[in-house]
């Protein structure tokens, strides 16, 4: 009567259609999730949390708990209104007469609500079995009342119904009319006529009427809320819910038509209990109203308690809900029922039904939207294990349900909708950072996998272009304890590219009962999390380190995301230092042995890798057209200290883009030199290194027009958009040492052996460079002050003769001795572009 009285038949039918469209889409989603596996206590909360993860599940669980709590209070207040309407002392009278003996005031109505809520509490405390029996009895009563009401529309003769309304002067009387079936009455009631509600004194509108009406449709979750108490929830929930939705939709539409055809507007708007006045047996209607409202209040109260119990059992809120875990001997969550009852009692202080109707409706719509979202996410993730036996849904129905819920939320009350979404976001953030990890599975991971796979297939390596090149690093780590700062440094070098931590375990799988790498995987992933680096982990078994690195170079990455640069620590005799023990992420007293990695190698313990094998790895990577970086003494780089002194003077990055071991072929514009410049620039672009300054050293000899070389290099830097300070470094004395020990003057055989660009042709210059020359070159680099944060040097190719590998490594060691953090760089691919 309330709905059709203000909205008229057309708008009332539209409201029912919209409400049941939203509900219908949601019911399809509920049935799909309910038939995809075993359901436990918690209903919609259980479905959402197991589908979307603990953050969404916990936050929506709280919202759904509040929706049921407010819904229970709503129905109790509605029952109080009905009781007062039947037995209350009429306004303006001090003493009641006949059956009208109940005083009317805010506090008296609160008392009546408290008594009725206590009755609901007693039923719910006994348990689900007595609740089920009580609701079945109520169902029979309501069915009988409904039959009586339908007969009354046809059997009752036209009559005048006196209506007493409160006013400033006491009471005023108006007359409503039951006209029987009348075309004129139907015509008058077709359109809407919004006026002030006599119970609240507020002006009614489409949204406020819809909010009140929608609360009569929220019972679709009553069955799913009892999922923990049903014997076969996957069987019962779809059948019971769909039957209830279809039945109530038909009844609501039938009653709306009958009321509009038989009752005038005054009767519909000013007497919400008019069905009792026109019934052939009025007391039965009163009993039916009380029974239906009491049933709805109990349903919401027991639903709220089951949701609270499920939240407490999942430990998402820790000790805050620990009390709600306690159950009776029969398994009834009595403490959850009592806590829910207390919250409902607090909500009763709002006083009027229509006051909280919009809040309740907003909460329920938000929950329904999330149920649809959960089903949509499961459908879009295309996981093989999502195969519900209920198949009458698609992602279109889920999307329509979400859209309908969101639109109606804001139409009903923009303020309530915005506040609810804000509260939901706060709960999401709190649970994301504070709740423990769960074993339910995260739908976000399935969706990410689904999308990443599609985009990886779209990433075509044949469309690569030098303009969009980025470093994709494979860092080989023997033991993370000695490589913490190197791992962090390479993370700065990757420039949003792929970063893989590789590790080779020297074992033979044929001799082992199981894969030894699986137990280590979690430790490596935890290491990545604690160091806060954006890296993948790739572990492999191999008979030698060289074979293992080959495997990782061949197999790491996927599609267009494969490492193009190999990073190795330097091979020297320095004792490794435990960097994890001093790292801020591992300084807590609880982690004396961080992540279970083995202790570092003792200085006297032989290495797992020989010098020849180490150089062989570098040669293998260059053969496979991978760029190579050798990092020495990076564990001595205190990046935090460098940044603290960034104000004055700022830290510097020294760049030597010339092959210091090949003074007879020193050039600044070959592929390797440009790659070295690119890597130094990439480091300078990282957030932590933006205040550092690049210093580029140009080695010049007398009589070679150094200023022309400087201008040419400056133009190159300008074309490459690299900001760097160029410093001229005379090195005549250094090169003189080389020519004194070499077999010929400049332009002789040594220069003829210079490698061609793009051709894998190992130089034989190694034997022509003396230790005296290399030490002099080392002093030249070391003499440039102030000392930089890190140095980038040119890494020459290994010699073609493998017997010279130890000598080659010895020269690299002399060249970088005492230089501090140093990166030796050799590039094989073009990485710079001067074009748009």
Short mmCIF file of C-alpha atoms in Angstrom, two decimals, residues 292-607:
data_model
loop_
_atom_site.label_atom_id
_atom_site.label_comp_id
_atom_site.label_asym_id
_atom_site.label_seq_id
_atom_site.Cartn_x
_atom_site.Cartn_y
_atom_site.Cartn_z
CA UNK A 292 5.92 -11.97 8.66
CA UNK A 293 7.72 -9.03 10.24
CA UNK A 294 8.92 -11.11 13.19
CA UNK A 295 10.18 -13.78 10.80
CA UNK A 296 12.11 -11.21 8.76
CA UNK A 297 13.63 -9.74 11.93
CA UNK A 298 14.72 -13.20 13.13
CA UNK A 299 16.05 -14.06 9.68
CA UNK A 300 18.26 -10.96 9.62
CA UNK A 301 19.39 -11.46 13.22
CA UNK A 302 20.41 -15.09 12.72
CA UNK A 303 21.98 -14.18 9.36
CA UNK A 304 24.04 -11.43 11.02
CA UNK A 305 25.20 -13.83 13.73
CA UNK A 306 26.32 -16.45 11.20
CA UNK A 307 28.28 -13.85 9.25
CA UNK A 308 29.92 -12.56 12.43
CA UNK A 309 30.79 -16.11 13.48
CA UNK A 310 32.34 -16.85 10.08
CA UNK A 311 34.40 -13.62 10.24
CA UNK A 312 35.62 -14.50 13.73
CA UNK A 313 36.49 -18.07 12.75
CA UNK A 314 38.57 -16.84 9.80
CA UNK A 315 40.64 -14.62 12.13
CA UNK A 316 40.63 -11.70 9.70
CA UNK A 317 40.20 -9.19 12.53
CA UNK A 318 42.32 -10.95 15.13
CA UNK A 319 41.30 -10.54 18.75
CA UNK A 320 38.60 -7.98 17.96
CA UNK A 321 36.14 -10.77 17.12
CA UNK A 322 37.64 -13.55 19.24
CA UNK A 323 34.59 -13.60 21.53
CA UNK A 324 32.27 -14.40 18.60
CA UNK A 325 33.99 -17.78 18.07
CA UNK A 326 32.38 -19.35 21.13
CA UNK A 327 29.60 -21.82 20.44
CA UNK A 328 27.21 -23.95 22.46
CA UNK A 329 27.54 -27.71 22.81
CA UNK A 330 25.30 -28.16 19.76
CA UNK A 331 27.45 -25.83 17.64
CA UNK A 332 25.19 -22.76 17.81
CA UNK A 333 27.35 -19.57 17.83
CA UNK A 334 25.66 -18.10 20.91
CA UNK A 335 28.18 -15.30 21.47
CA UNK A 336 27.84 -14.17 17.86
CA UNK A 337 24.04 -14.11 18.33
CA UNK A 338 24.36 -12.05 21.52
CA UNK A 339 26.80 -9.58 19.93
CA UNK A 340 24.51 -9.21 16.91
CA UNK A 341 21.56 -8.64 19.23
CA UNK A 342 23.48 -5.87 21.03
CA UNK A 343 24.25 -4.06 17.77
CA UNK A 344 20.62 -4.34 16.63
CA UNK A 345 19.56 -2.90 19.98
CA UNK A 346 21.82 0.11 19.37
CA UNK A 347 20.32 0.64 15.90
CA UNK A 348 16.81 0.64 17.42
CA UNK A 349 17.58 4.06 18.90
CA UNK A 350 17.10 5.52 15.39
CA UNK A 351 13.40 5.32 16.17
CA UNK A 352 11.64 5.18 12.79
CA UNK A 353 11.53 2.58 10.04
CA UNK A 354 11.93 4.96 7.11
CA UNK A 355 14.91 6.67 8.78
CA UNK A 356 17.27 3.72 8.27
CA UNK A 357 15.64 2.25 5.16
CA UNK A 358 18.01 3.97 2.70
CA UNK A 359 21.10 2.90 4.70
CA UNK A 360 19.96 -0.72 4.80
CA UNK A 361 19.15 -0.70 1.09
CA UNK A 362 22.56 0.79 0.24
CA UNK A 363 24.34 -1.89 2.26
CA UNK A 364 22.38 -4.70 0.64
CA UNK A 365 22.92 -3.30 -2.86
CA UNK A 366 26.66 -3.06 -2.18
CA UNK A 367 26.73 -6.69 -1.05
CA UNK A 368 24.74 -7.81 -4.09
CA UNK A 369 27.09 -5.90 -6.39
CA UNK A 370 30.06 -7.66 -4.81
CA UNK A 371 28.44 -11.09 -5.16
CA UNK A 372 28.01 -10.34 -8.86
CA UNK A 373 31.62 -9.11 -8.99
CA UNK A 374 32.84 -12.36 -7.43
CA UNK A 375 30.98 -14.43 -10.00
CA UNK A 376 32.18 -12.16 -12.82
CA UNK A 377 35.80 -12.48 -11.67
CA UNK A 378 35.54 -16.27 -11.51
CA UNK A 379 34.02 -16.37 -14.99
CA UNK A 380 36.60 -14.00 -16.50
CA UNK A 381 39.51 -15.81 -14.86
CA UNK A 382 38.53 -18.94 -16.86
CA UNK A 383 39.98 -21.21 -14.19
CA UNK A 384 39.36 -24.91 -15.00
CA UNK A 385 38.07 -25.54 -11.47
CA UNK A 386 35.23 -23.02 -11.84
CA UNK A 387 32.57 -25.34 -13.22
CA UNK A 388 29.32 -24.77 -11.30
CA UNK A 389 26.49 -27.20 -11.89
CA UNK A 390 24.15 -24.20 -12.22
CA UNK A 391 24.83 -22.93 -15.74
CA UNK A 392 22.08 -20.36 -16.30
CA UNK A 393 24.36 -17.34 -16.05
CA UNK A 394 26.98 -15.51 -18.11
CA UNK A 395 29.37 -12.68 -17.49
CA UNK A 396 26.72 -10.43 -19.05
CA UNK A 397 24.27 -11.17 -16.22
CA UNK A 398 26.98 -10.49 -13.64
CA UNK A 399 27.86 -7.19 -15.29
CA UNK A 400 24.21 -6.14 -15.51
CA UNK A 401 23.75 -6.99 -11.83
CA UNK A 402 26.76 -4.87 -10.84
CA UNK A 403 25.62 -1.93 -12.97
CA UNK A 404 22.05 -2.11 -11.65
CA UNK A 405 23.17 -2.22 -8.01
CA UNK A 406 25.59 0.71 -8.40
CA UNK A 407 23.09 2.89 -10.26
CA UNK A 408 20.31 2.27 -7.75
CA UNK A 409 22.65 2.90 -4.81
CA UNK A 410 23.33 6.43 -5.97
CA UNK A 411 19.76 7.08 -7.08
CA UNK A 412 18.42 6.11 -3.65
CA UNK A 413 20.91 8.10 -1.58
CA UNK A 414 24.14 9.53 -3.01
CA UNK A 415 25.34 10.37 0.49
CA UNK A 416 24.73 6.86 1.88
CA UNK A 417 26.28 5.28 -1.24
CA UNK A 418 29.41 7.44 -1.06
CA UNK A 419 29.79 6.87 2.68
CA UNK A 420 29.35 3.11 2.24
CA UNK A 421 31.95 2.96 -0.52
CA UNK A 422 34.35 5.05 1.57
CA UNK A 423 33.86 2.74 4.55
CA UNK A 424 34.38 -0.28 2.30
CA UNK A 425 37.63 1.20 0.96
CA UNK A 426 38.93 1.81 4.49
CA UNK A 427 38.15 -1.79 5.44
CA UNK A 428 39.86 -3.02 2.28
CA UNK A 429 43.04 -1.08 3.04
CA UNK A 430 43.05 -2.12 6.69
CA UNK A 431 42.64 -5.80 5.85
CA UNK A 432 45.22 -5.61 3.06
CA UNK A 433 47.91 -4.37 5.43
CA UNK A 434 46.86 -5.96 8.72
CA UNK A 435 45.18 -9.30 8.01
CA UNK A 436 47.23 -12.51 7.85
CA UNK A 437 47.68 -14.25 4.51
CA UNK A 438 45.11 -16.91 3.72
CA UNK A 439 45.10 -20.23 1.91
CA UNK A 440 41.78 -19.62 0.14
CA UNK A 441 43.35 -18.55 -3.13
CA UNK A 442 43.26 -15.07 -4.61
CA UNK A 443 41.10 -14.40 -7.66
CA UNK A 444 43.39 -11.45 -8.46
CA UNK A 445 46.18 -13.92 -9.19
CA UNK A 446 43.97 -15.85 -11.61
CA UNK A 447 42.88 -12.65 -13.36
CA UNK A 448 46.46 -11.37 -13.57
CA UNK A 449 47.60 -14.69 -15.03
CA UNK A 450 44.81 -14.59 -17.59
CA UNK A 451 45.64 -11.05 -18.70
CA UNK A 452 49.43 -11.46 -18.61
CA UNK A 453 49.22 -14.53 -20.81
CA UNK A 454 47.19 -12.62 -23.38
CA UNK A 455 49.57 -9.66 -23.38
CA UNK A 456 52.65 -11.87 -23.54
CA UNK A 457 51.24 -13.46 -26.68
CA UNK A 458 50.79 -9.96 -28.10
CA UNK A 459 54.42 -9.02 -27.27
CA UNK A 460 56.06 -9.81 -30.63
CA UNK A 461 59.87 -9.92 -30.60
CA UNK A 462 59.84 -9.27 -34.35
CA UNK A 463 58.51 -5.78 -33.63
CA UNK A 464 61.31 -4.82 -31.24
CA UNK A 465 62.87 -1.43 -31.96
CA UNK A 466 65.97 0.19 -30.50
CA UNK A 467 63.89 3.25 -29.45
CA UNK A 468 62.03 1.12 -26.94
CA UNK A 469 64.95 -0.99 -25.75
CA UNK A 470 65.25 -1.55 -22.04
CA UNK A 471 67.68 -3.65 -19.98
CA UNK A 472 66.40 -7.08 -19.00
CA UNK A 473 68.71 -8.46 -16.37
CA UNK A 474 69.73 -11.95 -15.31
CA UNK A 475 71.78 -11.63 -12.12
CA UNK A 476 73.56 -14.80 -11.07
CA UNK A 477 73.68 -15.17 -7.29
CA UNK A 478 75.56 -17.94 -5.53
CA UNK A 479 74.47 -16.99 -2.00
CA UNK A 480 72.21 -13.99 -1.31
CA UNK A 481 74.00 -13.39 1.97
CA UNK A 482 76.96 -11.94 0.10
CA UNK A 483 74.98 -10.17 -2.63
CA UNK A 484 72.29 -8.06 -0.95
CA UNK A 485 73.63 -4.70 -2.16
CA UNK A 486 74.39 -6.05 -5.62
CA UNK A 487 70.78 -7.26 -5.90
CA UNK A 488 69.57 -3.79 -4.92
CA UNK A 489 71.99 -2.08 -7.35
CA UNK A 490 70.87 -4.17 -10.32
CA UNK A 491 67.26 -3.39 -9.37
CA UNK A 492 68.13 0.29 -10.00
CA UNK A 493 69.71 -0.63 -13.34
CA UNK A 494 66.77 -2.53 -14.81
CA UNK A 495 64.72 0.60 -15.79
CA UNK A 496 61.29 -1.11 -15.66
CA UNK A 497 62.67 -4.12 -17.52
CA UNK A 498 62.73 -7.79 -16.66
CA UNK A 499 64.84 -8.70 -13.64
CA UNK A 500 65.62 -12.32 -12.86
CA UNK A 501 67.67 -13.64 -9.93
CA UNK A 502 69.36 -16.82 -11.13
CA UNK A 503 70.94 -19.51 -8.99
CA UNK A 504 72.64 -22.77 -9.94
CA UNK A 505 72.55 -25.72 -7.56
CA UNK A 506 75.36 -28.20 -8.26
CA UNK A 507 73.56 -31.53 -7.89
CA UNK A 508 72.45 -34.41 -10.06
CA UNK A 509 68.70 -35.07 -10.05
CA UNK A 510 69.33 -38.75 -10.89
CA UNK A 511 70.99 -39.17 -7.51
CA UNK A 512 68.26 -37.40 -5.52
CA UNK A 513 64.87 -38.64 -4.30
CA UNK A 514 63.12 -35.34 -5.17
CA UNK A 515 63.72 -31.88 -6.55
CA UNK A 516 65.82 -29.92 -3.99
CA UNK A 517 64.90 -26.57 -5.53
CA UNK A 518 61.23 -26.57 -4.54
CA UNK A 519 61.89 -26.06 -0.79
CA UNK A 520 64.28 -23.20 -1.65
CA UNK A 521 61.80 -21.32 -3.84
CA UNK A 522 59.88 -19.80 -0.92
CA UNK A 523 63.10 -18.53 0.68
CA UNK A 524 64.11 -16.77 -2.53
CA UNK A 525 60.66 -15.25 -2.98
CA UNK A 526 60.70 -14.03 0.62
CA UNK A 527 64.12 -12.52 -0.04
CA UNK A 528 62.70 -10.60 -3.01
CA UNK A 529 59.85 -9.33 -0.83
CA UNK A 530 62.10 -8.26 2.03
CA UNK A 531 64.65 -6.52 -0.19
CA UNK A 532 61.74 -4.83 -1.99
CA UNK A 533 63.09 -5.52 -5.47
CA UNK A 534 60.94 -6.20 -8.52
CA UNK A 535 62.48 -9.47 -9.57
CA UNK A 536 61.61 -13.00 -10.58
CA UNK A 537 63.48 -16.03 -9.31
CA UNK A 538 64.87 -18.78 -11.54
CA UNK A 539 66.67 -21.76 -9.99
CA UNK A 540 68.23 -24.68 -11.81
CA UNK A 541 70.17 -27.91 -11.24
CA UNK A 542 73.34 -28.49 -13.26
CA UNK A 543 76.61 -30.46 -13.06
CA UNK A 544 78.58 -27.18 -13.29
CA UNK A 545 77.92 -23.50 -12.84
CA UNK A 546 78.72 -22.82 -16.50
CA UNK A 547 76.13 -25.35 -17.68
CA UNK A 548 73.59 -23.89 -15.26
CA UNK A 549 74.13 -20.33 -16.51
CA UNK A 550 73.73 -21.56 -20.08
CA UNK A 551 70.42 -23.18 -19.12
CA UNK A 552 69.16 -19.97 -17.52
CA UNK A 553 70.25 -17.82 -20.47
CA UNK A 554 68.39 -20.16 -22.82
CA UNK A 555 65.25 -20.69 -20.75
CA UNK A 556 64.70 -17.67 -18.46
CA UNK A 557 61.82 -15.41 -19.38
CA UNK A 558 58.90 -16.00 -21.69
CA UNK A 559 58.02 -14.74 -25.15
CA UNK A 560 59.27 -11.20 -25.62
CA UNK A 561 60.42 -10.94 -22.01
CA UNK A 562 63.81 -12.63 -21.95
CA UNK A 563 67.07 -11.47 -20.36
CA UNK A 564 69.33 -9.55 -22.72
CA UNK A 565 71.99 -8.76 -20.13
CA UNK A 566 73.93 -11.11 -17.85
CA UNK A 567 75.24 -9.70 -14.56
CA UNK A 568 77.93 -11.52 -12.60
CA UNK A 569 79.80 -10.74 -9.44
CA UNK A 570 83.55 -10.39 -9.87
CA UNK A 571 85.87 -13.38 -9.52
CA UNK A 572 88.55 -12.52 -6.97
CA UNK A 573 90.06 -13.79 -3.74
CA UNK A 574 88.25 -11.43 -1.38
CA UNK A 575 86.41 -13.09 1.51
CA UNK A 576 82.63 -12.70 1.08
CA UNK A 577 80.84 -10.53 3.65
CA UNK A 578 77.37 -11.28 5.01
CA UNK A 579 75.34 -8.36 3.68
CA UNK A 580 71.98 -9.76 4.82
CA UNK A 581 73.07 -9.68 8.47
CA UNK A 582 73.61 -5.90 8.18
CA UNK A 583 70.66 -5.19 5.89
CA UNK A 584 67.84 -3.16 7.52
CA UNK A 585 65.24 -5.72 6.40
CA UNK A 586 66.98 -8.45 8.39
CA UNK A 587 68.17 -6.66 11.51
CA UNK A 588 65.27 -7.77 13.71
CA UNK A 589 66.21 -10.06 16.56
CA UNK A 590 63.64 -12.63 15.44
CA UNK A 591 65.63 -13.54 12.32
CA UNK A 592 69.09 -14.55 13.41
CA UNK A 593 69.38 -16.82 10.34
CA UNK A 594 67.58 -14.88 7.58
CA UNK A 595 65.42 -17.08 5.39
CA UNK A 596 67.49 -20.21 5.97
CA UNK A 597 70.20 -19.54 3.34
CA UNK A 598 73.43 -21.45 4.05
CA UNK A 599 76.37 -19.60 5.64
CA UNK A 600 78.91 -17.94 3.38
CA UNK A 601 81.97 -19.75 2.08
CA UNK A 602 84.96 -19.55 4.39
CA UNK A 603 88.09 -17.89 2.87
CA UNK A 604 89.96 -21.21 3.01
CA UNK A 605 87.16 -23.19 1.34
CA UNK A 606 87.74 -23.86 -2.39
CA UNK A 607 85.37 -22.10 -4.78
#
